Structure formats: C-alpha cells, structure tokens
XYZ file of C-alpha atoms in Angstrom:
624
model
C 108.641 94.451 137.418
C 105.710 92.776 135.696
C 105.354 93.749 132.029
C 102.627 92.857 129.541
C 103.465 93.159 125.842
C 101.726 92.906 122.484
C 103.620 92.508 119.217
C 101.893 92.800 115.853
C 102.629 93.184 112.161
C 100.346 92.788 109.090
C 101.022 89.042 108.697
C 101.667 88.285 112.348
C 104.685 86.162 111.461
C 108.240 87.452 110.999
C 108.444 90.844 112.754
C 105.772 89.883 115.264
C 107.558 86.753 116.467
C 111.037 88.307 116.311
C 109.922 91.255 118.452
C 108.203 88.920 120.919
C 111.268 86.713 121.303
C 113.597 89.698 121.698
C 111.397 91.236 124.402
C 111.074 87.961 126.327
C 114.803 87.186 126.341
C 115.942 90.718 127.187
C 113.324 91.165 129.916
C 114.387 87.893 131.533
C 118.047 88.970 131.421
C 117.091 92.295 133.061
C 115.162 90.537 135.829
C 111.669 91.485 134.690
C 108.625 89.219 134.341
C 107.245 89.749 130.802
C 104.247 88.076 129.112
C 103.746 88.709 125.410
C 100.748 88.313 123.081
C 101.262 88.162 119.299
C 98.780 89.489 116.748
C 98.437 89.422 112.970
C 96.092 88.648 110.094
C 95.437 85.160 111.496
C 94.353 86.501 114.889
C 95.962 86.568 118.337
C 98.143 83.937 120.028
C 99.098 83.599 123.699
C 96.361 86.119 124.482
C 96.947 88.140 127.640
C 94.400 87.340 130.327
C 92.570 89.891 132.452
C 94.564 88.726 135.468
C 97.882 89.240 133.677
C 96.852 92.724 132.535
C 95.669 93.614 136.041
C 99.004 92.538 137.495
C 101.123 94.358 134.904
C 102.947 97.546 135.886
C 103.301 98.677 132.283
C 102.285 97.559 128.792
C 104.572 97.537 125.746
C 102.883 97.645 122.332
C 105.386 96.862 119.567
C 103.252 97.057 116.432
C 103.175 98.070 112.777
C 99.369 97.826 112.660
C 96.619 99.144 114.901
C 96.292 97.348 118.236
C 93.173 97.833 120.345
C 94.352 99.392 123.603
C 90.955 99.728 125.267
C 91.596 96.765 127.585
C 94.758 98.453 128.924
C 92.785 101.270 130.574
C 94.566 102.461 133.702
C 97.947 101.009 132.655
C 100.785 103.127 131.175
C 101.380 102.025 127.578
C 104.689 102.355 125.734
C 104.118 102.158 121.954
C 106.961 101.450 119.511
C 107.500 99.889 116.114
C 108.433 96.212 115.882
C 111.788 97.280 114.419
C 112.598 99.199 117.620
C 111.655 96.209 119.765
C 113.923 93.956 117.690
C 116.963 96.272 117.354
C 116.851 98.312 120.560
C 115.120 95.915 122.910
C 116.881 96.914 126.121
C 116.210 100.620 125.499
C 112.513 99.929 124.832
C 112.166 97.977 128.091
C 114.056 100.620 130.080
C 111.802 103.363 128.703
C 108.720 101.313 129.559
C 109.957 100.729 133.101
C 110.626 104.460 133.485
C 107.139 105.176 132.167
C 105.635 102.998 134.883
C 106.795 105.444 137.560
C 103.956 107.724 138.756
C 103.675 110.924 136.735
C 103.079 112.853 139.988
C 104.035 111.982 143.542
C 101.373 111.236 146.183
C 102.231 114.488 147.973
C 101.589 116.554 144.863
C 98.515 114.855 143.479
C 96.208 117.317 141.720
C 92.862 118.302 143.160
C 89.871 116.140 142.304
C 88.525 118.841 140.001
C 91.643 118.740 137.807
C 92.047 115.832 135.355
C 95.047 113.666 136.216
C 97.886 113.466 133.718
C 97.955 110.355 131.565
C 101.366 109.337 130.250
C 101.480 108.018 126.726
C 104.596 106.948 124.869
C 103.918 107.732 121.236
C 107.030 106.589 119.393
C 107.049 106.899 115.626
C 109.564 105.697 113.103
C 112.390 108.229 113.084
C 110.821 110.352 115.841
C 114.047 110.716 117.832
C 116.698 111.165 115.177
C 114.795 111.453 111.944
C 115.839 107.996 110.782
C 113.763 104.860 110.544
C 114.312 102.303 113.229
C 115.941 104.695 115.675
C 116.006 103.796 119.337
C 113.055 104.839 121.406
C 114.013 107.531 123.913
C 112.339 109.189 126.888
C 112.261 112.472 124.986
C 109.746 110.940 122.579
C 107.234 110.319 125.358
C 104.261 112.651 125.110
C 102.432 113.773 128.236
C 98.772 114.213 127.426
C 95.981 115.717 129.459
C 92.292 115.126 128.893
C 91.887 118.874 128.531
C 95.277 119.563 126.934
C 95.301 122.409 124.414
C 96.636 122.718 120.913
C 96.606 119.028 119.996
C 96.261 117.672 116.482
C 93.797 114.888 115.807
C 92.679 112.945 112.787
C 89.468 111.001 112.545
C 87.266 108.762 110.459
C 83.481 108.719 110.569
C 81.485 106.015 108.826
C 77.965 104.633 108.684
C 76.434 102.094 106.264
C 75.343 104.695 103.695
C 78.005 107.287 104.460
C 75.498 110.132 104.407
C 73.664 111.400 107.462
C 75.367 109.979 110.562
C 78.759 110.087 108.855
C 78.703 113.829 108.197
C 76.845 114.717 111.403
C 79.520 112.908 113.427
C 82.297 114.610 111.452
C 80.780 118.040 112.038
C 80.284 117.332 115.752
C 83.929 116.282 116.144
C 85.174 119.359 114.275
C 83.093 121.708 116.412
C 84.102 119.985 119.642
C 87.809 120.010 118.789
C 87.699 123.696 117.838
C 85.863 124.587 121.044
C 88.525 122.746 123.072
C 91.411 124.488 121.283
C 92.438 121.518 119.129
C 92.461 120.869 115.377
C 91.056 117.776 113.692
C 90.817 116.537 110.128
C 88.031 114.015 109.565
C 87.778 111.533 106.706
C 84.227 110.425 105.919
C 83.544 106.913 104.654
C 80.444 105.184 103.330
C 79.032 103.192 100.463
C 80.163 105.918 98.015
C 83.789 105.775 99.165
C 86.003 108.060 101.241
C 85.961 111.864 101.211
C 88.503 114.330 102.654
C 91.007 111.473 102.818
C 93.751 111.556 105.417
C 97.268 111.732 104.037
C 100.367 110.103 105.494
C 101.481 113.579 106.615
C 98.168 114.196 108.408
C 98.494 110.925 110.314
C 102.171 111.421 111.150
C 101.443 114.850 112.670
C 98.451 113.667 114.721
C 98.537 113.257 118.491
C 95.510 110.950 118.499
C 93.017 109.245 116.193
C 89.230 109.142 116.560
C 87.200 106.425 114.804
C 83.460 107.142 115.076
C 81.921 104.377 113.007
C 79.003 101.980 112.831
C 80.822 99.751 110.326
C 84.265 98.156 110.206
C 87.066 100.643 109.518
C 90.604 99.632 108.554
C 92.959 101.147 111.155
C 96.214 99.562 109.969
C 97.572 102.895 108.709
C 97.449 104.307 112.244
C 100.067 101.929 113.644
C 101.791 103.455 116.667
C 99.125 106.138 117.191
C 96.660 106.278 120.085
C 93.317 105.259 118.547
C 89.931 105.734 120.191
C 86.993 103.842 118.656
C 83.347 104.690 119.310
C 80.020 105.028 117.465
C 78.725 107.867 115.297
C 75.927 108.374 117.806
C 78.447 108.943 120.607
C 80.297 111.510 118.484
C 77.072 113.337 117.593
C 75.789 113.452 121.166
C 79.089 113.972 123.006
C 81.814 115.328 120.724
C 83.774 116.839 123.622
C 83.761 113.548 125.518
C 84.994 111.653 122.471
C 87.791 114.134 121.724
C 88.846 114.095 125.383
C 88.820 110.303 125.479
C 90.919 110.132 122.294
C 93.548 112.441 123.766
C 93.660 110.259 126.878
C 94.395 107.087 124.901
C 95.858 104.583 125.308
C 96.469 104.762 129.024
C 93.481 106.973 129.896
C 89.934 105.754 130.391
C 87.019 107.120 128.442
C 84.548 109.390 130.242
C 81.742 107.530 131.949
C 79.281 110.412 131.810
C 77.720 109.288 128.528
C 76.112 105.899 128.022
C 77.249 105.959 124.419
C 80.916 106.540 125.168
C 82.534 103.260 126.191
C 83.398 103.057 129.867
C 86.649 101.568 131.122
C 87.511 97.881 131.337
C 84.689 95.391 131.732
C 81.875 97.831 131.053
C 83.380 98.688 127.698
C 83.859 95.060 126.866
C 80.234 94.291 127.699
C 78.959 97.124 125.553
C 81.242 96.129 122.677
C 80.050 92.547 122.749
C 76.444 93.693 122.493
C 77.198 96.067 119.627
C 79.420 93.599 117.734
C 76.860 91.647 115.657
C 74.991 94.831 114.738
C 78.221 96.462 113.600
C 79.167 93.401 111.536
C 75.739 93.396 109.883
C 75.983 97.111 109.083
C 79.417 96.576 107.546
C 77.891 94.019 105.191
C 75.007 96.360 104.381
C 77.371 99.247 103.593
C 79.252 97.175 100.997
C 76.019 95.713 99.627
C 74.195 99.013 99.041
C 76.075 100.181 95.906
C 75.152 96.900 94.176
C 71.514 97.207 95.201
C 71.285 100.826 94.078
C 72.999 100.187 90.741
C 70.953 97.040 90.125
C 67.683 98.713 91.093
C 68.275 101.637 88.745
C 69.100 99.269 85.881
C 65.894 97.301 86.493
C 63.871 100.519 86.686
C 65.276 101.742 83.363
C 64.608 98.339 81.821
C 60.965 98.554 82.897
C 60.739 102.115 81.569
C 62.108 101.094 78.156
C 60.550 97.675 77.737
C 57.687 97.376 80.199
C 57.157 94.646 82.755
C 58.370 91.960 80.326
C 61.585 93.768 79.417
C 63.739 90.796 80.343
C 62.090 88.522 77.802
C 63.004 90.489 74.651
C 66.502 89.089 74.171
C 68.971 91.398 72.433
C 67.121 94.629 73.234
C 68.505 97.440 75.382
C 65.820 96.771 77.996
C 66.855 93.096 78.110
C 70.530 94.081 78.529
C 69.703 96.410 81.408
C 67.632 93.673 83.005
C 70.583 91.282 82.721
C 72.900 93.817 84.353
C 70.535 94.709 87.163
C 68.309 91.763 87.990
C 70.393 88.832 86.796
C 73.813 90.061 87.893
C 73.824 92.872 90.486
C 70.823 91.518 92.391
C 72.175 87.971 92.125
C 75.498 89.115 93.577
C 74.523 91.380 96.445
C 73.610 88.581 98.876
C 77.131 87.180 98.453
C 78.641 90.620 99.066
C 76.473 91.072 102.188
C 77.611 87.699 103.517
C 81.245 88.190 102.547
C 81.666 91.514 104.293
C 79.834 90.412 107.427
C 82.472 87.678 107.648
C 85.221 90.172 106.771
C 84.106 92.437 109.619
C 84.359 89.539 112.080
C 87.494 87.715 110.906
C 89.265 90.139 108.549
C 90.540 88.929 105.183
C 90.568 85.188 105.967
C 86.770 85.386 106.447
C 86.077 86.961 103.056
C 86.284 83.827 100.878
C 83.994 81.581 102.983
C 81.587 84.501 103.440
C 81.327 85.167 99.706
C 80.925 81.474 98.868
C 78.323 80.971 101.593
C 76.370 84.002 100.394
C 76.401 82.854 96.786
C 75.190 79.420 97.866
C 72.401 81.087 99.851
C 71.326 82.959 96.727
C 71.585 79.907 94.450
C 69.731 77.679 96.919
C 66.895 80.217 97.303
C 67.773 80.942 100.939
C 67.846 84.654 100.046
C 69.168 87.448 102.168
C 68.269 85.594 105.385
C 70.569 82.782 104.324
C 73.212 85.333 103.385
C 73.129 86.846 106.871
C 73.399 83.409 108.471
C 76.261 82.362 106.196
C 78.137 85.612 106.859
C 78.060 85.229 110.621
C 78.847 81.514 110.371
C 81.836 82.133 108.094
C 83.157 84.983 110.229
C 82.948 83.346 113.627
C 84.114 79.963 112.301
C 87.188 81.528 110.673
C 87.952 83.486 113.834
C 87.609 80.317 115.917
C 89.945 78.350 113.644
C 92.484 81.187 113.640
C 92.632 81.091 117.424
C 92.740 77.317 117.741
C 95.069 76.180 114.953
C 98.703 76.229 116.044
C 101.516 75.885 113.508
C 105.305 76.202 113.633
C 106.505 79.774 113.179
C 107.811 78.970 109.701
C 104.332 77.898 108.539
C 102.263 80.624 110.213
C 102.192 82.610 106.957
C 100.102 79.855 105.350
C 97.186 80.302 107.765
C 95.592 83.517 106.464
C 96.067 82.781 102.757
C 95.648 79.006 102.511
C 94.537 77.050 105.561
C 91.839 79.311 107.021
C 90.072 80.237 103.740
C 90.136 76.624 102.554
C 88.865 75.003 105.752
C 86.252 77.689 106.397
C 84.984 77.649 102.813
C 84.565 73.866 102.805
C 82.830 73.782 106.202
C 80.557 76.747 105.458
C 79.736 75.418 101.986
C 78.810 71.963 103.238
C 76.872 73.460 106.107
C 74.892 75.724 103.791
C 74.045 72.940 101.332
C 73.089 70.203 103.770
C 72.089 71.918 107.026
C 71.286 75.618 106.807
C 69.849 76.289 103.349
C 66.885 73.845 103.408
C 65.109 75.277 106.501
C 66.049 78.874 105.653
C 64.784 78.310 102.105
C 61.439 77.149 103.510
C 61.318 80.128 105.876
C 62.249 82.511 103.079
C 59.621 81.038 100.761
C 56.962 81.325 103.477
C 57.903 84.928 104.215
C 57.909 85.863 100.540
C 54.551 84.166 99.970
C 53.031 85.983 102.938
C 54.375 89.350 101.801
C 53.191 88.853 98.217
C 49.731 87.964 99.490
C 49.372 90.939 101.836
C 46.164 92.849 101.272
C 43.964 95.174 103.280
C 44.415 95.151 107.056
C 47.518 92.927 106.961
C 49.265 95.296 104.565
C 48.317 98.267 106.719
C 49.670 96.526 109.826
C 53.029 95.825 108.192
C 53.189 99.428 106.977
C 52.465 100.684 110.496
C 55.230 98.493 111.942
C 57.828 99.468 109.342
C 56.900 103.144 109.617
C 57.204 103.079 113.391
C 60.624 101.419 113.203
C 61.864 104.032 110.744
C 60.951 106.951 113.026
C 61.401 105.746 116.571
C 65.208 105.985 116.617
C 65.937 107.876 113.337
C 68.918 106.001 111.942
C 69.473 103.737 114.935
C 69.240 99.933 115.110
C 65.451 99.728 114.623
C 65.577 102.093 111.663
C 68.421 100.106 110.095
C 66.646 96.797 110.765
C 63.537 97.939 108.872
C 65.654 99.308 106.041
C 67.786 96.158 105.775
C 64.627 94.018 105.756
C 63.185 96.012 102.850
C 66.445 96.053 100.877
C 66.900 92.310 101.292
C 63.449 91.659 99.830
C 64.417 93.404 96.588
C 66.366 90.280 95.607
C 63.107 88.315 95.848
C 61.341 90.908 93.639
C 59.192 92.099 96.536
C 59.140 95.874 96.226
C 56.242 97.114 98.393
C 58.101 97.170 101.759
C 60.850 99.279 100.174
C 58.299 101.915 99.162
C 56.772 101.940 102.652
C 60.168 102.228 104.337
C 61.339 105.079 102.120
C 58.096 107.035 102.469
C 58.169 106.557 106.245
C 61.824 107.559 106.397
C 61.186 110.842 104.609
C 58.324 112.174 106.729
C 60.110 112.854 110.078
C 62.408 115.532 108.673
C 59.737 116.817 106.280
C 57.182 117.045 109.085
C 59.376 118.984 111.514
C 60.576 121.221 108.685
C 56.978 122.032 107.741
C 56.069 122.645 111.381
C 58.854 125.224 111.793
C 57.233 127.248 109.001
C 53.626 126.809 110.151
C 54.072 127.196 113.915
C 57.241 129.202 114.338
C 56.379 130.218 117.886
C 56.779 126.620 119.054
C 60.451 126.496 118.070
C 63.504 128.440 119.153
C 65.708 130.381 116.766
C 68.110 127.497 116.115
C 65.236 125.136 115.306
C 63.642 127.653 112.950
C 66.913 128.006 111.085
C 67.189 124.211 110.850
C 63.712 123.880 109.345
C 64.768 124.541 105.746
C 67.700 122.098 105.737
C 65.464 119.506 107.409
C 63.056 119.671 104.445
C 65.920 119.071 101.987
C 67.177 116.149 104.059
C 63.683 114.687 104.255
C 63.225 114.902 100.490
C 66.543 113.022 100.165
C 65.394 110.167 102.485
C 67.670 111.217 105.336
C 65.602 110.548 108.440
C 68.356 111.929 110.659
C 67.368 115.470 109.663
C 64.844 115.293 112.513
C 67.418 114.361 115.177
C 68.217 117.937 116.359
C 64.522 118.536 117.046
C 63.986 115.201 118.790
C 67.118 115.612 120.893
C 65.823 118.887 122.376
C 62.310 117.663 123.177
C 62.122 113.862 122.752
C 58.966 113.313 124.837
C 56.853 115.438 122.491
C 58.697 115.237 119.173
C 59.325 111.489 118.826
C 55.620 110.483 119.182
C 54.758 113.023 116.482
C 57.420 111.572 114.170
C 56.210 108.021 114.780
C 52.580 108.950 114.019
C 53.542 110.520 110.693
C 55.863 107.713 109.599
C 53.369 105.010 110.561
C 50.735 106.842 108.508
C 52.995 107.065 105.461
C 54.016 103.400 105.699
C 50.420 102.207 106.108
C 49.105 104.217 103.133
C 51.979 103.059 100.923
C 51.390 99.388 101.754
C 47.599 99.719 101.404
C 48.023 101.272 97.948
C 50.483 98.504 96.944
C 53.129 101.016 95.871
C 56.268 99.333 94.510
C 59.735 100.915 94.639
C 62.749 99.372 92.921
C 65.444 101.737 94.218
C 66.649 101.608 97.862
C 67.673 105.247 98.161
C 67.153 108.697 96.694
C 63.951 109.780 98.402
C 61.521 111.781 96.319
C 64.207 112.226 93.656
C 63.890 108.514 92.839
C 60.393 109.324 91.568
C 61.861 111.144 88.545
C 63.493 107.908 87.352
C 61.157 106.291 84.839
C 59.927 102.945 86.126
C 61.412 103.289 89.617
C 58.022 103.760 91.316
C 54.746 102.108 90.434
C 51.720 103.933 91.813
C 53.487 107.299 91.930
C 50.392 109.371 92.903
C 49.692 107.078 95.885
C 53.377 107.188 96.855
C 53.428 110.990 96.881
C 50.095 111.025 98.723
C 51.547 108.739 101.426
C 54.512 111.058 101.897
C 52.282 114.143 102.010
C 49.895 112.515 104.496
C 52.698 111.416 106.791
C 54.261 114.876 106.671
C 50.937 116.519 107.500
C 50.279 114.144 110.402
C 53.726 114.827 111.881
C 53.274 118.599 111.569
C 49.760 118.412 113.038
C 50.910 116.254 115.940
C 53.682 118.732 116.687
C 51.088 121.532 116.822
C 49.201 119.563 119.469
C 52.151 118.199 121.454
C 54.892 120.813 121.168
C 55.069 123.750 123.559
C 56.876 127.054 122.941
C 60.371 127.098 124.424
C 60.683 129.008 127.712
C 62.849 131.697 126.128
C 60.108 132.656 123.660
C 57.752 134.553 125.921
C 56.583 137.059 123.315
C 54.515 136.406 120.163
C 56.437 135.431 117.061
C 55.396 136.618 113.629
C 55.628 134.371 110.534
C 59.033 135.863 109.676
C 60.405 134.630 113.019
C 60.753 138.077 114.650
C 58.795 139.295 117.698
C 55.356 140.527 116.707
C 56.093 144.128 117.698
C 59.174 144.225 115.473
C 57.523 142.452 112.564
C-alpha cells in the first residue's frame, strides 16, 4: 500500500525526525511504500508532491502542532501524536491501512442526495486508555458526516481590527451550528486581544476547529484536531457551509457552492495563493493599529494641551505626550507593520529581519511603503532560506533561532540601505509632497476615490486598502486622508439607518429592526453595519452607499479636515485636538449620510412582501 505521511513538532527536530524514521523503517518492514514530509518552525523538508499525494491510499499525520490538511482532500487521514508514531509505530500504520478501506461497499453506496461518510481518525493523547502516549486504536476513529448531529466545535474569528467582521463571523457560526444541531464556542481576536478565549478543555472536547480569519492565527494549540481555515467573509455569508466543511475535515472536501469557501485541491490552492499577500498585509496592520491609535491619541492630547508647537516646549506635559506619541509610537509602527508581515509569511524566524527592515525604512525616510516592501522581502526570503538550507539533524535546531534570523536580517538590511530605500524614499517624498499640496479639484478627486473605496465593498480589500493608505500617512504627519476615510466609512451604515426611519415602507421587518444598530455602528466607524442591507439588494443599495461615502470624502478633503486618530468614529471628535476643522468634519458626515438616504429613496423599492402601506411606527397603516 502507498502511504503519505507528515510528521511535525514545534521545533521540527527531535520528535519530528524520530517519528519520520520510525514510520519509514516500520512501513518498509511491513511491505508498504511510505513517503514522509517533516515540518517545524524552520519550514518543511522532503515536501510531498502532488503526484505522491494523488497516488497515496492513506495519509498519516503524526504531529504536535497544526498541520494544514487541505491538500489531502479526498484521502483518508489518520492523525496521531508524534509520541504514538515513535512508540507504537506498527499499530499506527495498521490503523491507517485499515482506515484506507472504503467506509461503504460499492453495492451499498448511499444515494446521490445523501452526503457520503468521511472517515477521520482523530487520536488524542490518552484517548484510548486515559494515559499519555497510549497506542492508537481503531476504537478512537471518529466517523463524521457533513450533516452529522450533536457535534462540538470550537472556532476563532479574526480581522485586522477585531471589531466588525470578527464578531459578525462569530455570530454567523454560532447561529449556523445551532441550526444544524451542533454547539460551538468561538474565540474572537483582533488588535485589542482575544475575547471568549478557548480553554484546553474546550479544545480537547471539540470534534473540529473552524478558523475564520483575515489575519494570521496561531493554530499550534489545535494539534491533532481537524482544522478548517477560511475567511470571515465566507463565515458571514455561508455559516452552514463552513460548519459542514469543518466537520468533514481532514478527509472531506469543502463545499463548492460558495465562491468564498475554498474548493478542493487545486482550486483551493489557487484561491489561497491569491489571498496570501493580502492576508499577510492585514496581519501586519492588525498588530500595527494599537500603536497608531495610542500614538495618535497622545499627539492629539499634546496638541490640546500645548498647541501646534507642543513638542518644542521641553519638559512640559505636552512635550512628554508628543515624545510618547509622535517620536516613539509613530516611529515604531512601521517596524511593527513590517515585522508582522514577515511573521505571517515565515513564522518566528521572519520576525527579526522584518522588524529591522521596517525600522530601517522608517529611519531612511522610506515610510510605510518601505515598511511594506521590507516585510514581504523579509518574509519570503526567510521562507526561501528555510526550504533551501539543509543541515544535519543534530544542527537543525540552530536554523530557526540563529541561522535564519541572522542571514535574513543581514540580507534585508543591506538590501534596504543600498537598493530598496533610495527609490522608495524618493517615491514616498513625491507622494507626501503631492498630498500636502492638494487643493481644490485635486483634493476633491482624492476624496471621491477614497470615499468610493470605503463603501464599495464595506470592509473588503478595497476598503482595507484605503484605510491602510490613510493610516500609513499618519507617520508622515499627513492627516487629511485619514479624516476623509473615516468620514466616508461612517456614512454607509448611518445612511441606511436613517433611511429605515424615513422610508420604512422600503424595508422589510428585519431591515427596520436593524436600522437602529446600524446607526450606532456607523457612529463608531464600522462600515460593515451596512452589509445586511447591501447583501439583500446589492444592485440598488451599493450605489447609494458609494454616492454618500464619495460625498463625505470629497467634502472632508476640500475643507482640509485633519484627523490624528485612526479609529473611533464620531466619538474621536470629543478628544481635544484629535480633529481640526470639526464643523466641516461633522458637515461632511451629515452630507454623506443625507446623500445615501436620499439615493436609497430613489433607488430602493419596497420588498414584495410589503404590499400594504406602512405607517411610521412600522405597522400596517390600518393597524397604526
């Protein structure tokens, strides 16, 4: 029988190599053809090819950390700890071989309308006898169905800020699991940390794990569990599909009915490769945001206490706040952005070269553009070196802590100083000069563009690109795009919320109930508050949102409004010094909200179910 195997432990050295050697020798003695790939903090070695996976009858995953099983779709997977593979190798291989037998015979195959059974071996430490390192046994195999009932799941949702998409995805997963007869506990992660944290007991009791994230999430604590990874958008739009796909992991394929849920094999790989750089960038942004917010608030308070020249009065409180915010937090956030982009790509070995490259970008006036370049350079270079450098097994432990950080840091540092920083510095200086000189029609045009990007996909890639652009400029003391972006990001939810009160007959009961919360979300700069409305009627709602946001962005830029804080919405206005030109800022938000509401009056049509007049209180006119 042909067997593919993956062994992995946190370092990728001792247990990984011992398990690999034990599996190879025992399989050969048993007459099986086994190919093994090893994984660890330094990356993968002897990587299994697509041809080898296609030819394999079964896959053995002997791991103490999370291993991506998406490429094994369609193959039975037997998951054990490395200790089991080392101590009870023959038993592990026998169980895997038994698992490769069809779950149902050809004569008793289920009808096409019934999901086929996917066999998953979910072996945990002590699962059979209650003791660590016990032998894997057939009784520990779990038969899962895509529509199986009464399963326990755990999940993590995460987006760069950890606010809108994070909690919307969590709620969607909870509702979907409950509707399907399952239970799920979801931990939410973002720039403010983790909430509703999963305990070791929660994870041990789980049948499957769902990761719905737009940033990098550490999955090492889920070793041995089936893990399904997707985006927050997929969870929001198709919670049932995501839960079903998670319960079918690792041997089952994800549903192909949704474009946002990864499809099996090559299609999933293609989608992942396209989403990779965006996800790495958003990981960097999520770690950068707390520094930007803290630094911006310190600068705003310094301006409020000491005026525009607060930083020049050495020894004063305003000067101290300026040192904390502008000279430290804002000086550091480019390095953090770069470091965690590299971390997302290459794990811990990429962190040092990413941080150093980002700090060099800041010191050499290459700005946030240089930080982005250095982060991707450091990450992909470190990953490349990890895959190419081969050392004796006894020296493998030096790679992640000594060799990779040192080589990558030197190469990235020299590259930044002599090759990358000079042209990026010139580009950055030209961009900053152009933005500082924007007046009149040019300012309006930029405001229109930024406003459109904020509304067209409401938290998607275009929205995040505009936001990241504005946040990055804060380090260069260019504050007008930030004001335009925040004003434009508030008006979609505010506009639809206002419309539900003004023209109640154009919305169904669920939309009318969502109007009030949408206003609160809009005031808090959570553009995603408009998503439920746009999802129901995108052809009419999205153009209305874009018109309002473009209006708000254009007015803000034309009035030269400056905003020092990258989040908080209208509540940032109460912070002394955070907004310059406050009346114009509020006027831009009000105008954008009014345009969105007015456009909805023109474009939106009453839902088919509402055939009778609706009074202002939302009841039929006769009953009002």
